[in-house]
Amino acid sequence: MPFKYVIEHMEDNLHEWCILEYCHISTFIPTSNIYFTNISKDTESTLLAIKTLQGANFFTNHIIDLNLKKDKICLLDPSAKDILKPEDGNYFEYFLFGGILGDDPPRDRTCELRKHGFQTRSLGDLQMTTDTAINVTKRVIEDKVVIDQIPYIDFPEIKLSIKESVVMPFRYITVPHPNKSTLQTTTDELKLNLVPLLPEGMIELLKKDGDMAFEF
Ligand code: SAM
């Protein structure tokens, strides 16, 4: 039985950031295993019009109203006391995430899902974006990688132009630099030729949004 990744959309609007993050998820999880819940019909139409999201599953219901076996659902929750381990894949079938845009300081909106009493696991103390949290969960559960062995960068500072940069207040997975000319960080990881794994189009959106980036 393939693992399913459930994103309970919790933003009032479908911000461009959400779209980029949701599309990014489909680059490492087959869309048939991606479930979006609490999605209005309008939002569903918008997302389904995006080629990479075709085949994903959309529900207007909240996760709690889908009548899934509760003990098969694991909520990824930064405040959980247990860290996600590869063995958790033996018990859970659904991994649930808040479709929440990261904010600084974190507002703990994941509590709206916690109140349903799902079992919870943490991916560490630092806030990740939803797409990063799903990627880390996939690596732990499917690729059986222990969480500490995933390469990370915390709060990367990303240069947007010669004069401007923005600090992303999140933990990201790092990947080898694809093309030095388009993305530069000012952090030590650059020396190692590693960069944060960001959704395609995020740098352009950051340039457009500027200082408004984390004030949702
Ligand atoms: N500040 C946010 C909040 O209000 O809870 C964090 C939201 S985070 C951007 C979106 C989702 O990714 C969370 O709801 C959670 O499911 C998952 N997530 C992010 N970082 C996590 C971590 N360190 N441990 C477990 N889950 C995490």
Tab-separated table of C-alpha atoms and ligand atoms in Angstrom:
chain	number	residue	atom	x	y	z
A	1	MET	CA	0.000	0.000	0.000
A	2	PRO	CA	1.665	3.317	-1.017
A	3	PHE	CA	1.990	6.020	1.624
A	4	LYS	CA	-0.307	8.968	1.183
A	5	TYR	CA	0.603	12.552	1.888
A	6	VAL	CA	-2.351	14.650	3.006
A	7	ILE	CA	-2.192	18.435	2.936
A	8	GLU	CA	-5.019	20.111	4.800
A	9	HIS	CA	-5.174	23.511	3.114
A	10	MET	CA	-5.511	26.067	5.917
A	11	GLU	CA	-5.020	29.405	4.183
A	12	ASP	CA	-8.055	31.526	3.263
A	13	ASN	CA	-6.641	32.201	-0.162
A	14	LEU	CA	-4.515	30.280	-2.592
A	15	HIS	CA	-1.424	32.461	-2.379
A	16	GLU	CA	1.173	32.084	-5.125
A	17	TRP	CA	3.519	30.694	-2.483
A	18	CYS	CA	1.062	27.858	-1.821
A	19	ILE	CA	0.849	27.068	-5.530
A	20	LEU	CA	4.635	26.892	-5.864
A	21	GLU	CA	4.939	24.696	-2.766
A	22	TYR	CA	2.101	22.401	-3.867
A	23	CYS	CA	3.595	22.023	-7.358
A	24	HIS	CA	6.987	21.287	-5.820
A	25	ILE	CA	5.508	18.371	-3.843
A	26	SER	CA	4.518	16.708	-7.116
A	27	THR	CA	8.189	16.600	-8.183
A	28	PHE	CA	9.028	14.038	-5.477
A	29	ILE	CA	5.673	12.367	-4.658
A	30	PRO	CA	3.502	10.782	-7.385
A	31	THR	CA	0.331	12.854	-7.645
A	32	SER	CA	-1.861	9.781	-7.043
A	33	ASN	CA	-0.442	9.713	-3.489
A	34	ILE	CA	-1.053	13.417	-2.821
A	35	TYR	CA	-4.323	14.295	-1.088
A	36	PHE	CA	-5.479	17.881	-0.619
A	37	THR	CA	-8.283	18.378	1.917
A	38	ASN	CA	-10.381	21.465	2.774
A	39	ILE	CA	-10.114	22.588	-0.850
A	40	SER	CA	-12.923	24.682	-2.294
A	41	LYS	CA	-14.182	23.861	-5.779
A	42	ASP	CA	-12.610	27.089	-7.112
A	43	THR	CA	-9.243	26.208	-5.613
A	44	GLU	CA	-9.530	22.681	-6.979
A	45	SER	CA	-10.138	24.059	-10.492
A	46	THR	CA	-7.128	26.366	-10.187
A	47	LEU	CA	-4.856	23.572	-9.009
A	48	LEU	CA	-6.149	21.020	-11.505
A	49	ALA	CA	-5.397	23.421	-14.338
A	50	ILE	CA	-1.718	23.074	-13.436
A	51	LYS	CA	-0.281	20.192	-15.405
A	52	THR	CA	2.059	18.916	-12.702
A	53	LEU	CA	-0.837	18.530	-10.233
A	54	GLN	CA	-3.039	16.469	-12.498
A	55	GLY	CA	-3.797	13.129	-10.865
A	56	ALA	CA	-3.737	14.569	-7.329
A	57	ASN	CA	-6.768	13.932	-5.087
A	58	PHE	CA	-8.890	16.868	-3.948
A	59	PHE	CA	-11.518	16.902	-1.183
A	60	THR	CA	-13.715	19.728	0.054
A	61	ASN	CA	-13.928	17.880	3.393
A	62	HIS	CA	-11.552	18.340	6.272
A	63	ILE	CA	-9.327	15.330	6.959
A	64	ILE	CA	-11.348	14.489	10.063
A	65	ASP	CA	-14.505	14.093	7.951
A	66	LEU	CA	-13.005	11.596	5.506
A	67	ASN	CA	-13.673	8.632	7.808
A	68	LEU	CA	-10.124	7.332	7.545
A	69	LYS	CA	-8.835	5.055	10.289
A	70	LYS	CA	-7.452	7.535	12.796
A	71	ASP	CA	-4.680	5.234	13.983
A	72	LYS	CA	-3.307	5.116	10.411
A	73	ILE	CA	-2.846	8.898	10.301
A	74	CYS	CA	0.319	10.615	11.518
A	75	LEU	CA	0.220	14.393	11.921
A	76	LEU	CA	3.576	16.032	11.344
A	77	ASP	CA	3.712	18.524	14.157
A	78	PRO	CA	6.740	20.650	15.157
A	79	SER	CA	5.685	20.391	18.819
A	80	ALA	CA	5.396	16.572	18.907
A	81	LYS	CA	7.699	14.893	21.399
A	82	ASP	CA	8.635	11.928	19.183
A	83	ILE	CA	10.849	12.386	16.123
A	84	LEU	CA	9.748	10.661	12.900
A	85	LYS	CA	11.642	7.397	12.321
A	86	PRO	CA	11.809	4.996	9.354
A	87	GLU	CA	9.917	2.374	11.456
A	88	ASP	CA	6.898	4.699	11.636
A	89	GLY	CA	6.188	3.552	8.093
A	90	ASN	CA	5.203	0.179	9.599
A	91	TYR	CA	2.247	1.738	11.428
A	92	PHE	CA	1.018	4.727	9.486
A	93	GLU	CA	-0.472	4.975	6.017
A	94	TYR	CA	-1.336	8.693	5.874
A	95	PHE	CA	1.045	11.521	6.718
A	96	LEU	CA	-0.799	14.742	7.424
A	97	PHE	CA	0.579	18.281	7.053
A	98	GLY	CA	-0.809	21.740	7.558
A	99	GLY	CA	-1.112	23.529	4.222
A	100	ILE	CA	0.089	26.605	6.060
A	101	LEU	CA	2.479	29.250	4.824
A	102	GLY	CA	5.445	29.522	7.126
A	103	ASP	CA	5.482	32.606	9.297
A	104	ASP	CA	8.009	34.298	11.519
A	105	PRO	CA	7.660	33.853	14.429
A	106	PRO	CA	5.740	30.587	13.940
A	107	ARG	CA	2.107	30.936	15.081
A	108	ASP	CA	1.471	27.231	15.720
A	109	ARG	CA	-1.541	26.974	13.457
A	110	THR	CA	-0.829	23.239	13.269
A	111	CYS	CA	-2.724	23.159	16.598
A	112	GLU	CA	-5.975	23.203	14.576
A	113	LEU	CA	-5.089	19.697	13.347
A	114	ARG	CA	-3.578	18.570	16.672
A	115	LYS	CA	-6.924	19.091	18.420
A	116	HIS	CA	-8.349	16.045	16.592
A	117	GLY	CA	-6.064	13.756	18.604
A	118	PHE	CA	-4.030	12.216	15.775
A	119	GLN	CA	-0.730	10.608	16.661
A	120	THR	CA	2.041	13.122	16.040
A	121	ARG	CA	5.688	13.136	15.022
A	122	SER	CA	8.199	15.959	14.785
A	123	LEU	CA	10.818	16.602	12.125
A	124	GLY	CA	12.932	18.577	14.593
A	125	ASP	CA	12.648	21.904	16.370
A	126	LEU	CA	12.864	24.167	13.366
A	127	GLN	CA	9.971	25.188	11.158
A	128	MET	CA	10.057	23.839	7.596
A	129	THR	CA	7.883	24.841	4.689
A	130	THR	CA	5.108	22.349	3.909
A	131	ASP	CA	6.874	21.036	0.787
A	132	THR	CA	10.138	20.592	2.707
A	133	ALA	CA	8.323	18.793	5.562
A	134	ILE	CA	6.766	16.378	3.036
A	135	ASN	CA	10.111	15.785	1.314
A	136	VAL	CA	11.803	15.020	4.658
A	137	THR	CA	8.941	12.682	5.647
A	138	LYS	CA	9.217	10.842	2.321
A	139	ARG	CA	12.980	10.408	2.766
A	140	VAL	CA	12.510	9.026	6.284
A	141	ILE	CA	9.510	6.787	5.614
A	142	GLU	CA	10.127	5.596	2.064
A	143	ASP	CA	13.899	5.941	1.622
A	144	LYS	CA	14.514	4.877	5.273
A	145	VAL	CA	16.981	7.693	5.918
A	146	VAL	CA	17.438	8.667	9.562
A	147	ILE	CA	16.350	12.276	9.936
A	148	ASP	CA	19.761	13.572	11.123
A	149	GLN	CA	21.384	12.254	7.991
A	150	ILE	CA	19.387	14.462	5.659
A	151	PRO	CA	21.518	17.489	4.670
A	152	TYR	CA	19.956	20.738	5.869
A	153	ILE	CA	20.534	24.449	5.812
A	154	ASP	CA	18.874	26.661	8.429
A	155	PHE	CA	17.695	30.202	7.707
A	156	PRO	CA	19.489	30.556	4.379
A	157	GLU	CA	20.125	34.073	3.190
A	158	ILE	CA	19.270	34.300	-0.458
A	159	LYS	CA	20.635	37.033	-2.655
A	160	LEU	CA	17.964	38.600	-4.826
A	161	SER	CA	20.210	41.217	-6.411
A	162	ILE	CA	23.594	42.825	-5.760
A	163	LYS	CA	22.086	44.953	-2.968
A	164	GLU	CA	19.176	42.857	-1.721
A	165	SER	CA	18.925	39.547	0.073
A	166	VAL	CA	16.265	37.822	2.127
A	167	VAL	CA	16.639	35.422	5.046
A	168	MET	CA	14.228	32.520	4.749
A	169	PRO	CA	13.241	31.731	8.368
A	170	PHE	CA	12.997	27.977	7.780
A	171	ARG	CA	15.039	24.785	7.630
A	172	TYR	CA	15.533	23.455	4.091
A	173	ILE	CA	17.013	20.333	2.566
A	174	THR	CA	20.207	21.150	0.666
A	175	VAL	CA	21.057	19.984	-2.825
A	176	PRO	CA	24.125	20.478	-5.030
A	177	HIS	CA	24.112	23.861	-6.719
A	178	PRO	CA	22.313	23.479	-10.068
A	179	ASN	CA	23.550	26.702	-11.614
A	180	LYS	CA	25.662	29.176	-9.716
A	181	SER	CA	24.657	32.075	-11.869
A	182	THR	CA	20.939	32.023	-10.916
A	183	LEU	CA	20.958	31.398	-7.161
A	184	GLN	CA	23.479	32.559	-4.621
A	185	THR	CA	23.395	32.279	-0.871
A	186	THR	CA	25.727	34.140	1.429
A	187	THR	CA	26.046	31.228	3.852
A	188	ASP	CA	28.835	28.721	4.453
A	189	GLU	CA	26.965	26.072	2.491
A	190	LEU	CA	27.761	27.957	-0.681
A	191	LYS	CA	31.404	27.118	-0.096
A	192	LEU	CA	30.353	23.476	-0.117
A	193	ASN	CA	28.429	24.140	-3.304
A	194	LEU	CA	25.100	23.344	-1.616
A	195	VAL	CA	21.908	25.362	-1.875
A	196	PRO	CA	18.461	25.146	-0.269
A	197	LEU	CA	15.954	23.069	-2.216
A	198	LEU	CA	13.333	25.669	-3.109
A	199	PRO	CA	10.243	25.302	-5.313
A	200	GLU	CA	10.789	26.320	-8.911
A	201	GLY	CA	9.835	29.982	-9.322
A	202	MET	CA	10.361	30.872	-5.644
A	203	ILE	CA	13.311	33.206	-6.273
A	204	GLU	CA	11.277	35.154	-8.835
A	205	LEU	CA	8.353	35.356	-6.389
A	206	LEU	CA	10.654	36.566	-3.614
A	207	LYS	CA	11.942	39.278	-5.918
A	208	LYS	CA	8.358	40.293	-6.664
A	209	ASP	CA	7.052	40.130	-3.062
A	210	GLY	CA	10.130	41.708	-1.449
A	211	ASP	CA	9.704	42.564	2.228
A	212	MET	CA	6.098	41.379	2.279
A	213	ALA	CA	7.316	37.818	1.904
A	214	PHE	CA	6.502	36.522	5.420
A	215	GLU	CA	3.616	38.833	6.346
A	216	PHE	CA	0.602	36.824	5.306
B	1	SAM	N1	4.343	28.125	11.892
B	1	SAM	C1	3.552	27.119	11.340
B	1	SAM	C2	2.388	26.740	12.230
B	1	SAM	O1	1.598	27.635	12.369
B	1	SAM	O2	2.250	25.621	12.749
B	1	SAM	C3	4.322	25.953	10.820
B	1	SAM	C4	3.613	25.543	9.622
B	1	SAM	S1	4.682	24.711	8.513
B	1	SAM	C5	5.070	26.008	7.422
B	1	SAM	C6	3.498	23.758	7.601
B	1	SAM	C7	3.373	22.323	8.050
B	1	SAM	O3	4.588	21.615	7.839
B	1	SAM	C8	3.046	22.099	9.508
B	1	SAM	O4	1.660	22.216	9.756
B	1	SAM	C9	3.550	20.684	9.758
B	1	SAM	O5	2.606	19.718	9.343
B	1	SAM	C10	4.782	20.621	8.850
B	1	SAM	N2	6.024	20.936	9.542
B	1	SAM	C11	6.855	21.989	9.316
B	1	SAM	N3	7.931	21.939	10.112
B	1	SAM	C12	7.795	20.824	10.874
B	1	SAM	C13	8.586	20.222	11.888
B	1	SAM	N4	9.724	20.760	12.300
B	1	SAM	N5	8.129	19.073	12.453
B	1	SAM	C14	6.954	18.522	12.054
B	1	SAM	N6	6.172	19.043	11.093
B	1	SAM	C15	6.582	20.179	10.508
